Amino acid sequence: MKPRVSGRWLKDAATIGLVAALSLGVLDVAKNVVYGADRIEFFSLFLAPLLATAGVVFIGYLVAWFLVVAPLGRLLQLDTVPLAVALACFAWPLSLLMNILGFSLAAPAGLLRTLNGLLISLLSAVGCYFAAKSIAGNERVSRIAVALFLALPLLLAEALPFAWLHMHRLGGLASILSLLVTLGFGVLFLLTFVLFYRFRNTAFPRVLLVVFAVSVALAPAIALVSDRQEDVAKTVSTRQHSIKNVVLITIDTLRRDALSCYGSAGVSTPNIDRLADDSIVFNRAISPSSWTLPALASIMTGLSPTIHGTNRLRSKLPKAMPTLAEHMRDDGYHCSALVTNGILSGKNLSKGFSEFRVFAPSAHGRAFGEKVLRRLFPAEYQTQVTASDLTRMSVDWLEANRDKDNFFWVHYIDPHLPYTPPAGLVPAAKPPRDLSKQFMHQTAKRVSLDIAESEAQRAWLQALYSSEVRYLDDYVGKLIDALVRLGLYEQSLIVFTSDHGEEFWDHGGFEHGHTLYDELIGVPLMVKLPGSEATGPRENFVSIESVMPTIMGLCEVDYEDEGIEHGSLAPLWGTEPDSFVGRPIVSTGLLFYEEKVSIIFDEFKYIHSLVTGEEELYNMRDDPAERHCIAKESPDLVERARSMLAAHDEMAEEARERLDLRPDAMDAETIKKLKSLGYM
């Protein structure tokens, strides 16, 4: 007796397999789109994982069908269509559970998860088989169920932008605009279903599914080619550049005094010292913030965090705000960036770069398709790189583009937490109690409690950090060696700096993002001119917001200075260094605890808490470690600082209005933290 076949046009397992594959592909990247879309730099990075997931599931489905399920169905005389649906119902939960739980046979816990996942998927398949048989017996219900099933991939694909809009743009269902968008998508969902239902007896549904699948397959390549063609069109040089190669090297979490060229007695950094010997070295450079995103946004725009507003984990640089890379690209430079910090992904810092590669798991998300792509194309989808890997890729890029006029940015994550220096650089002594030769604490508190209770433990953590700095120095040296070998070093403009420092209980805390003391906002800054025509130390207080106008000024790139307080540093090594106008330096945008703002003027630093109102004042000449607060002793200086901050805020507000920028609302995470501290 032959298996019974229900349904007139839903005939082959390939159609059901395609529905299952496309649906799973959309669901697989749904979390990236809805929750992590701000981490996706380019359109192709969203579609490629969808294609990979759908492709793997479809191939796996067909193999399972023809080799196992179909023969078993014939043997047991099972109905074809319900059996094909059952296989889809087996694949869906199995694939999702694999992505969520990470199946493994290597350990008892992993084996148990795998068996549980298989059991859940098998029970789902059995239930779907009998449900499909039951539905097939009711003609009216069957027509509706078939239409819904085949329309599922498109309905899911339509639901993604709807969910994204409500999470990131419309703020829920409480506004007229939100209701209109909901109504519009409701009409779209209904129209999709009606089309599948109305033309169920034709080839239309399968043709539409195939068109959808082909679009998913071709879109990543089309988007990538389009991006590159657009970039090529924009980087056609219209003039000869006097400086043909610009290299910006930024180091994450590198405090100024960790380098021997800045006086560190405990760490030797000979390679960075070698660069310093050929550079103008700024001994009092200040970051506009004590964590990565606002600091690097300021480097890329030349603007204070109070203007660009990129001060929260989920905030991003306004698209209308021009960046250093955009200016360089428009002047004919070929711009590329290799960065290792996932927080930089999807923040619009990629604007102007023809290639902007972020090496971190959060850069592309955690979709199953991403795992597939990393296996198939490890060089293109690498997410974790060492300083060695980043240097190798940087050297390869410089070698491949040596004949172009380039702006190249490389951002090293070392020596950011976790502290994992190579074995040869780890201190030889035995680690103190509760610590090891690596420190993996990714979510460390910004206070000393529960992190390191004894002086020995604190010293050990700082020694691990210093080992990371020595490791970094080795590979900065290899990058410099490559520039020399390629004949690029002498002719290059090289800027070396850091986004922020790291605290080791200097003021009772640990790590960064929580204060505005010098151990966190005091950073190295070196500018190596082509031909090293000027070198030596400079003692002026300067802001790394000056990096952008300095590079563009030296490269003779025109730009609008709207809102830029700190101009080019070039006068400081010119014939009239006194012509340099040193403006008060504002730092703000904390990541943890109460928001604060600081301003450095003359030889003083004023810090003001925007929550508690606490005021601090330090004499940076006599008290560089900021131990003795003189706010009560110097009310005139405090009042002067308040006035300068008020003037800065007024200037920032005017600049934001002229740039048509809206201030970011305080996010829920910050509100929760302030409430937990009793401030709200």
XYZ file of C-alpha atoms in Angstrom:
680
model
C 0.000 0.000 0.000
C 1.438 3.397 -1.043
C 1.651 6.320 1.375
C -1.290 8.710 1.109
C -0.513 12.172 -0.218
C -2.720 15.011 1.081
C -2.966 18.395 -0.592
C -3.015 19.059 -4.327
C -0.135 21.449 -4.890
C 1.994 21.121 -1.761
C 3.604 18.059 -3.327
C 7.285 17.759 -2.626
C 9.491 17.919 0.395
C 11.751 20.464 -1.286
C 9.061 23.138 -0.945
C 8.556 22.358 2.728
C 12.312 22.215 3.230
C 12.701 25.634 1.609
C 10.023 27.065 3.901
C 11.762 25.551 6.930
C 15.186 26.805 5.846
C 14.115 30.369 5.055
C 12.048 30.621 8.237
C 14.939 29.396 10.347
C 17.305 31.773 8.582
C 15.096 34.747 9.444
C 14.578 33.578 13.039
C 18.314 32.970 13.431
C 19.197 36.588 12.691
C 16.082 38.026 14.349
C 17.891 38.689 17.619
C 20.672 40.520 15.755
C 18.197 42.693 13.886
C 15.878 43.502 16.782
C 18.354 43.726 19.667
C 21.723 44.049 17.972
C 21.043 45.897 14.735
C 23.129 48.772 16.059
C 26.148 46.452 15.870
C 25.768 45.699 12.154
C 28.045 47.933 10.086
C 26.894 47.019 6.589
C 23.725 45.540 5.051
C 25.647 42.538 3.732
C 26.667 41.564 7.262
C 23.014 41.018 8.152
C 22.012 38.983 5.079
C 25.079 36.750 4.881
C 24.308 34.877 8.154
C 20.672 34.474 7.059
C 21.864 32.908 3.805
C 24.318 30.631 5.609
C 21.689 29.387 8.061
C 19.088 28.816 5.341
C 21.605 27.054 3.113
C 22.815 24.674 5.808
C 19.276 23.853 6.962
C 17.999 23.309 3.401
C 20.865 20.998 2.460
C 20.557 19.151 5.756
C 16.811 18.845 5.273
C 17.147 17.327 1.791
C 19.870 14.913 2.879
C 17.802 13.795 5.876
C 14.683 13.456 3.729
C 16.115 11.387 0.896
C 18.477 9.234 2.965
C 16.473 8.641 6.148
C 12.979 10.087 6.451
C 11.476 9.219 3.050
C 12.667 5.564 3.134
C 11.401 5.279 6.726
C 8.057 6.776 5.660
C 7.665 4.271 2.862
C 8.522 1.443 5.219
C 5.966 2.554 7.814
C 3.456 3.714 5.187
C 3.316 7.285 6.485
C 1.709 10.187 4.628
C 4.217 12.185 2.617
C 3.233 15.795 3.341
C 2.676 15.401 7.102
C 5.979 13.535 7.234
C 7.767 16.384 5.428
C 6.173 18.876 7.823
C 7.279 16.700 10.741
C 10.869 16.858 9.494
C 10.594 20.665 9.395
C 9.236 20.601 12.944
C 12.236 18.487 13.947
C 14.703 20.885 12.284
C 13.254 24.093 13.741
C 13.636 23.430 17.486
C 16.844 21.448 16.965
C 18.534 24.321 15.104
C 17.333 26.960 17.561
C 18.348 24.894 20.584
C 21.769 24.218 19.043
C 22.296 27.939 18.695
C 21.040 28.764 22.199
C 22.484 25.864 24.209
C 25.522 24.907 22.146
C 25.326 21.130 21.927
C 28.396 19.065 22.717
C 29.301 15.423 23.261
C 32.597 16.206 24.968
C 31.292 16.414 28.547
C 28.405 14.893 30.526
C 26.614 18.256 30.736
C 26.990 18.802 27.003
C 25.814 15.276 26.234
C 22.753 15.774 28.433
C 21.906 19.054 26.640
C 22.275 17.311 23.305
C 19.997 14.433 24.299
C 17.419 16.844 25.700
C 17.486 18.852 22.494
C 17.048 15.760 20.343
C 14.175 14.560 22.526
C 12.392 17.934 22.361
C 12.833 18.034 18.571
C 11.603 14.448 18.169
C 8.485 15.101 20.266
C 7.854 18.250 18.226
C 8.129 16.261 14.992
C 5.713 13.573 16.194
C 3.205 16.202 17.304
C 3.472 18.052 13.996
C 2.957 14.847 12.004
C -0.337 14.029 13.688
C -1.412 17.689 13.674
C -0.744 17.891 9.929
C -2.737 14.686 9.351
C -5.597 16.049 11.399
C -5.607 19.388 9.582
C -5.491 17.646 6.198
C -8.844 16.035 7.027
C -10.558 19.433 7.273
C -10.505 21.092 3.865
C -11.181 24.653 5.081
C -8.667 24.511 7.919
C -6.181 22.813 5.606
C -6.343 25.675 3.080
C -5.668 28.240 5.812
C -2.885 26.183 7.405
C -1.131 25.596 4.076
C -1.282 29.294 3.190
C 0.097 30.291 6.596
C 2.847 27.684 6.433
C 4.105 28.724 3.017
C 3.804 32.425 3.799
C 5.752 31.984 7.048
C 9.220 33.077 5.751
C 7.832 36.289 4.275
C 5.674 37.019 7.311
C 8.718 36.600 9.580
C 10.844 38.779 7.305
C 8.149 41.489 7.418
C 7.913 41.208 11.204
C 11.614 42.040 11.684
C 11.514 45.702 10.547
C 8.223 46.097 12.443
C 9.829 44.886 15.692
C 12.984 46.915 15.060
C 11.043 50.128 14.461
C 9.114 49.753 17.698
C 12.202 48.922 19.743
C 14.592 51.506 18.329
C 12.602 54.280 16.670
C 8.967 54.490 17.800
C 9.192 53.718 21.512
C 6.319 51.259 21.872
C 2.663 51.502 20.880
C 1.706 54.762 22.586
C 2.016 57.294 19.738
C -0.045 58.092 16.632
C 2.968 57.355 14.416
C 3.442 54.021 16.127
C -0.219 53.129 15.602
C 0.012 54.083 11.928
C 3.117 51.927 11.485
C 1.361 49.052 13.242
C -1.641 49.456 10.975
C 0.571 49.552 7.895
C 2.396 46.373 8.814
C -0.918 44.742 9.732
C -2.182 45.446 6.204
C 1.086 44.065 4.789
C 0.799 40.854 6.844
C -2.820 40.396 5.766
C -2.007 41.059 2.097
C 0.791 38.486 2.188
C -1.500 35.858 3.648
C -4.329 36.664 1.192
C -1.956 36.333 -1.770
C -0.820 32.898 -0.629
C -4.369 31.844 0.154
C -5.886 33.220 -3.058
C -3.329 31.620 -5.354
C -2.861 28.392 -3.411
C -3.759 26.247 -6.407
C -1.170 27.866 -8.671
C 2.609 27.914 -8.843
C 2.658 31.436 -7.381
C 3.532 30.524 -3.757
C 6.492 28.387 -4.742
C 7.684 30.950 -7.297
C 7.529 33.693 -4.641
C 9.462 31.528 -2.182
C 12.144 30.866 -4.785
C 12.366 34.586 -5.602
C 12.742 35.322 -1.887
C 15.458 32.678 -1.573
C 17.347 34.000 -4.620
C 17.091 37.549 -3.270
C 18.564 36.428 0.048
C 21.342 34.618 -1.820
C 22.278 37.527 -4.095
C 21.699 40.516 -1.808
C 24.913 40.214 0.290
C 27.111 40.151 -2.802
C 25.176 43.015 -4.450
C 25.351 45.116 -1.276
C 29.080 44.465 -0.879
C 29.853 45.313 -4.514
C 27.653 48.424 -4.294
C 29.434 49.603 -1.135
C 32.841 49.151 -2.733
C 31.864 50.794 -6.020
C 30.439 53.773 -4.148
C 33.638 54.072 -2.143
C 35.828 53.847 -5.237
C 33.751 56.605 -6.837
C 34.258 58.824 -3.799
C 37.985 58.228 -3.394
C 39.168 59.249 -6.832
C 41.938 61.671 -5.979
C 41.577 65.110 -7.518
C 44.968 66.406 -6.425
C 48.424 65.385 -5.300
C 48.703 65.017 -1.541
C 51.813 66.302 0.180
C 51.328 63.581 2.825
C 50.419 60.305 1.125
C 50.220 57.965 4.091
C 48.478 58.668 7.411
C 48.474 56.002 10.146
C 46.410 56.447 13.301
C 47.313 53.975 16.065
C 44.979 53.972 19.061
C 45.421 51.727 22.075
C 42.505 50.758 24.275
C 42.984 51.332 28.030
C 46.575 52.559 27.919
C 47.365 54.962 30.738
C 50.076 57.455 29.992
C 52.429 56.502 32.821
C 52.473 52.833 31.734
C 55.015 53.680 29.000
C 58.714 54.084 29.688
C 58.873 57.113 27.369
C 56.464 58.765 29.818
C 58.533 57.858 32.842
C 57.307 54.400 33.793
C 59.915 52.708 35.977
C 58.197 49.307 36.079
C 57.561 48.766 32.374
C 59.994 48.902 29.477
C 58.400 49.760 26.109
C 61.373 50.127 23.756
C 59.391 50.002 20.513
C 56.925 52.712 21.472
C 59.899 54.650 22.852
C 61.504 54.352 19.408
C 58.408 55.953 17.859
C 58.509 58.627 20.561
C 62.110 59.475 19.632
C 60.886 60.411 16.140
C 57.762 62.236 17.336
C 56.463 65.290 19.080
C 55.485 63.837 22.467
C 52.694 65.520 24.410
C 53.237 64.923 28.098
C 49.877 66.306 29.210
C 47.353 65.012 26.676
C 43.815 64.622 27.980
C 40.991 62.369 26.797
C 37.456 63.804 26.650
C 36.150 60.727 28.480
C 37.286 57.791 30.584
C 35.857 55.062 28.352
C 36.132 54.074 24.733
C 33.083 55.155 22.759
C 32.864 58.882 23.575
C 36.653 59.227 23.479
C 37.055 57.698 20.016
C 33.952 59.504 18.751
C 35.714 62.734 19.748
C 38.900 61.671 17.954
C 36.892 60.931 14.807
C 34.875 64.181 14.896
C 37.068 66.675 16.741
C 34.056 67.448 18.932
C 33.382 67.256 22.648
C 31.090 64.464 23.941
C 28.660 67.204 24.970
C 28.212 67.929 21.252
C 28.375 64.543 19.531
C 26.374 62.938 22.369
C 27.822 59.460 21.869
C 28.079 58.859 25.605
C 26.016 55.734 26.338
C 26.443 52.085 25.455
C 23.560 52.178 22.984
C 24.178 55.668 21.626
C 25.803 56.196 18.268
C 27.374 59.011 16.321
C 24.723 61.053 14.463
C 24.787 60.164 10.768
C 24.757 63.809 9.747
C 27.951 64.504 11.709
C 31.023 64.406 9.428
C 33.985 62.300 10.489
C 37.704 62.418 9.924
C 37.484 59.456 7.546
C 34.723 61.101 5.497
C 36.800 64.260 5.082
C 39.877 62.237 4.129
C 37.886 60.067 1.713
C 36.304 63.086 0.038
C 39.788 64.540 -0.463
C 40.896 61.380 -2.262
C 42.415 59.250 0.508
C 41.712 55.515 0.633
C 40.416 54.909 4.170
C 40.443 51.645 6.094
C 40.163 50.612 9.747
C 40.915 47.440 11.706
C 39.609 47.684 15.264
C 39.304 45.275 18.183
C 36.547 46.370 20.485
C 32.983 45.233 19.896
C 31.585 48.425 21.397
C 32.787 50.302 18.292
C 30.590 48.262 15.964
C 27.470 49.877 14.597
C 28.171 53.291 16.143
C 28.615 55.114 12.799
C 32.355 55.385 13.361
C 32.647 53.402 10.118
C 31.467 56.394 8.075
C 34.004 57.205 5.363
C 35.940 53.941 5.609
C 35.854 51.616 2.613
C 36.687 48.820 5.004
C 35.803 48.888 8.699
C 36.439 45.532 10.328
C 35.534 45.015 13.966
C 37.003 41.902 15.547
C 34.705 40.994 18.429
C 31.806 38.539 18.864
C 29.317 41.361 19.370
C 30.315 42.924 16.068
C 28.109 40.573 14.016
C 25.980 38.866 16.635
C 25.670 35.244 17.686
C 23.587 33.767 14.884
C 24.123 30.158 13.857
C 24.881 31.459 10.364
C 27.771 33.463 11.801
C 29.304 30.284 13.180
C 28.965 28.664 9.766
C 30.572 31.633 8.039
C 33.445 31.666 10.519
C 34.131 28.015 9.691
C 33.913 28.546 5.930
C 35.612 31.957 5.729
C 37.772 32.356 8.855
C 39.723 35.299 7.451
C 36.587 37.305 6.622
C 34.532 36.427 9.712
C 37.185 36.287 12.400
C 35.846 37.690 15.661
C 38.676 37.185 18.153
C 42.147 38.386 17.260
C 45.344 38.837 19.205
C 47.714 41.772 18.854
C 49.782 39.443 16.679
C 46.818 38.777 14.367
C 45.886 42.450 14.152
C 49.450 43.463 13.346
C 49.718 40.788 10.649
C 46.467 41.945 9.025
C 47.552 45.587 9.284
C 50.865 44.828 7.606
C 49.079 42.878 4.853
C 46.743 45.819 4.265
C 49.578 48.355 4.167
C 51.528 46.185 1.749
C 48.513 45.712 -0.551
C 47.752 49.456 -0.590
C 51.242 50.928 -0.438
C 50.863 52.698 -3.783
C 47.693 54.580 -2.757
C 47.194 57.700 -0.685
C 45.941 56.124 2.542
C 44.352 56.926 5.863
C 44.681 53.784 7.964
C 43.355 53.381 11.517
C 44.314 50.435 13.708
C 42.874 50.070 17.213
C 44.454 47.521 19.585
C 42.308 46.155 22.436
C 45.314 45.321 24.614
C 45.765 46.053 27.495
C 42.007 46.096 28.204
C 40.508 43.445 30.483
C 40.780 40.507 30.557
C 44.487 40.562 31.409
C 45.881 37.553 29.544
C 49.540 38.224 28.736
C 51.569 35.453 27.039
C 53.305 33.031 29.367
C 56.726 34.504 28.664
C 55.652 37.934 29.900
C 53.759 36.893 33.038
C 55.522 37.801 36.316
C 57.656 34.930 37.570
C 56.374 35.203 41.142
C 53.568 33.024 42.463
C 50.161 34.749 42.214
C 48.567 35.876 45.481
C 45.558 34.105 46.956
C 42.467 33.873 44.697
C 44.373 35.113 41.646
C 46.143 33.366 38.772
C 48.435 34.229 35.888
C 45.405 35.576 34.007
C 42.602 37.836 35.169
C 39.379 37.121 33.309
C 36.995 39.348 35.291
C 35.008 40.964 32.471
C 32.403 42.692 34.642
C 34.610 43.974 37.424
C 33.140 46.461 39.853
C 34.609 49.932 39.734
C 35.450 49.775 43.430
C 38.074 47.811 45.292
C 35.696 45.549 47.254
C 35.494 41.931 46.085
C 38.204 42.455 43.481
C 41.488 42.666 45.343
C 41.428 42.980 49.108
C 45.173 43.002 49.792
C 47.998 45.160 48.511
C 49.646 42.039 47.080
C 46.552 41.233 45.023
C 46.321 44.780 43.734
C 49.994 44.832 42.826
C 49.572 41.526 40.998
C 46.728 42.837 38.863
C 48.765 45.882 37.942
C 51.710 43.616 37.090
C 49.454 41.617 34.727
C 48.363 44.878 33.130
C 51.994 45.923 32.722
C 52.715 42.574 31.059
C 49.911 43.293 28.596
C 51.542 46.657 27.844
C 54.889 44.946 27.157
C 53.100 42.474 24.869
C 51.455 45.350 23.022
C 54.802 47.109 22.647
C 56.234 44.097 20.802
C 53.579 44.292 18.100
C 53.553 48.057 17.777
C 57.240 47.564 17.109
C 56.501 44.994 14.396
C 54.038 47.402 12.784
C 56.682 50.140 12.769
C 59.242 47.689 11.361
C 56.818 46.835 8.545
C 56.346 50.517 7.715
C 60.131 50.867 7.519
C 60.475 47.724 5.374
C 57.757 48.918 2.980
C 59.441 52.303 2.634
C 56.478 54.075 4.207
C 57.772 55.080 7.623
C 59.744 58.190 6.696
C 57.009 59.644 4.502
C 54.144 58.814 6.879
C 52.245 60.953 9.333
C 51.770 58.673 12.345
C 49.583 59.579 15.312
C 49.771 57.357 18.391
C 47.360 57.760 21.296
C 44.932 56.007 23.644
C 41.234 56.377 24.329
C 41.602 56.325 28.139
C 43.658 54.885 30.983
C 43.072 52.330 33.738
C 42.751 52.802 37.489
C 44.521 50.583 40.006
C 43.068 51.989 43.208
C 44.697 55.410 42.651
C 41.470 56.872 44.011
C 39.954 53.761 45.539
C 38.566 52.164 42.357
C 39.493 49.741 39.630
C 39.308 49.690 35.836
C 37.778 52.630 33.902
C 34.664 54.567 32.962
C 33.851 55.703 36.495
C 35.965 58.814 37.285
C 37.730 61.728 35.603
C 41.052 61.609 37.441
C 44.310 61.668 35.522
C 44.908 57.904 35.667
C 41.830 57.577 33.424
C 41.831 60.658 31.203
C 45.597 61.247 31.056
C 46.702 59.515 27.825
C 49.793 59.309 25.627
C 49.840 61.345 22.416
C 52.622 61.324 19.839
C 52.705 62.877 16.382
C 55.422 61.635 14.016
C 55.724 63.982 11.076
C 56.917 62.898 7.622
C 60.687 62.928 7.730
C 60.493 63.356 11.524
C 61.096 67.041 10.861
C 60.196 67.992 14.424
C 60.558 65.963 17.607
C 60.717 66.359 21.354
C 58.379 66.827 24.330
C 55.648 69.430 24.704
C 54.274 70.352 28.126
C 51.028 72.059 27.112
C 47.724 70.637 28.229
C 46.122 69.417 24.980
C 43.019 67.412 24.156
C 42.991 64.396 21.861
C 40.004 66.107 20.229
C 42.812 67.907 18.368
C 43.764 64.703 16.509
C 41.208 65.311 13.747
C 42.021 68.972 13.002
C 45.757 68.235 13.312
C 45.655 65.437 10.715
C 43.460 67.396 8.319
C 45.471 70.552 8.746
C 48.754 68.795 7.995
C 47.174 67.010 4.998
C 45.660 70.307 3.780
C 42.124 68.887 3.841
C 39.377 71.484 4.025
C 36.745 71.064 6.742
C 34.124 73.003 8.644
C 35.216 73.767 12.210
C 31.647 73.987 13.548
C 31.817 73.194 17.278
C 35.521 72.282 17.253
C 37.107 73.852 20.333
C 40.592 72.367 20.108
C 42.300 73.092 16.820
C 45.429 71.788 15.163
C 48.480 71.193 17.331
C 50.838 72.196 14.507
C 51.697 75.641 15.971
C 53.373 73.876 18.904
C 56.198 72.665 16.678
C 56.233 75.634 14.328
C 58.290 78.782 14.448
C 55.747 80.540 16.689
C 54.629 78.071 19.352
C 53.175 80.920 21.407
C 50.495 81.306 18.747
C 48.892 78.068 19.931
C 45.656 78.872 21.728
C 45.206 76.471 24.629
C 41.543 76.274 25.548
C 40.021 74.760 28.693
C 39.659 70.984 28.274
C 36.325 69.402 29.158
C 35.906 65.677 29.868
C 32.624 63.895 30.613
C 30.363 60.984 29.598
C 30.985 58.434 32.352
C 29.891 54.843 31.846
C 29.306 53.900 35.495
C 27.825 55.528 38.567
C 27.000 59.201 38.726
C 27.652 61.448 35.756
C 30.436 63.995 36.193
C 32.154 66.651 34.153
C 35.659 68.059 34.523
C 37.439 71.050 33.082
C 41.189 71.729 33.028
C 42.211 75.372 32.846
C 45.602 76.916 33.477
C 47.084 74.428 35.966
C 43.821 73.468 37.655
C 41.252 70.706 37.277
C 37.684 71.154 38.448
C 35.360 68.109 38.736
C 31.622 68.525 39.227
C 29.101 65.757 39.936
C 25.939 66.366 37.928
C 23.937 64.184 40.346
C 25.126 64.998 43.871
C 26.515 68.464 43.124
C 29.897 67.616 44.720
C 32.753 69.871 43.573
C 36.486 69.120 43.501
C 39.421 71.309 42.541
C 43.082 70.279 42.165
C 46.288 72.094 41.380
C 47.761 69.903 38.624
C 51.196 71.470 38.891
C 51.705 70.992 42.629
C 49.414 67.970 43.050
C 49.488 65.918 39.795
C 48.177 62.829 41.614
C 45.049 64.808 42.624
C 45.204 63.978 46.328
C 44.484 67.360 47.897
C 41.164 68.982 47.015
C 41.372 72.788 47.276
C 37.763 73.606 46.305
C 36.884 75.083 49.711
C 40.118 77.057 49.819
C 39.659 78.593 46.360
C 36.051 79.728 45.869
C 37.105 82.193 43.174
C 38.663 79.424 41.073
C 35.586 77.225 41.589
C 33.345 80.048 40.404
C 35.599 80.605 37.419
C 35.390 76.889 36.546
C 31.600 76.972 36.813
C 31.480 79.922 34.430
C 33.720 78.197 31.898
C 31.619 75.021 32.040
C 28.473 77.076 31.572
C 30.053 78.761 28.539
C 31.067 75.350 27.177
C 27.542 74.000 27.625
C 26.074 77.047 25.899
C 28.502 76.647 23.000
C 27.693 72.920 22.788
C 23.951 73.580 22.739
C 24.339 76.158 19.956
C 26.534 73.755 17.982
C 24.003 70.934 18.399
C 21.210 73.207 17.192
C 23.208 74.291 14.137
C 24.072 70.645 13.433
C 20.412 69.710 14.043
C 21.249 67.189 16.753
C 18.911 66.119 19.532
C 20.267 65.226 22.969
C 20.038 61.542 23.899
C 17.444 60.643 26.486
C 18.757 58.920 29.587
C 18.561 55.182 28.924
C 16.794 52.696 31.185
C 20.048 51.123 32.328
C 21.395 54.441 33.591
C 18.110 55.252 35.335
C 18.176 51.853 37.050
C 21.742 52.420 38.263
C 20.942 55.884 39.588
C 17.912 54.527 41.443
C 20.014 51.750 42.975
C 22.433 54.395 44.260
C 19.581 56.402 45.789
C 19.910 59.365 43.410
C 16.455 58.972 41.811
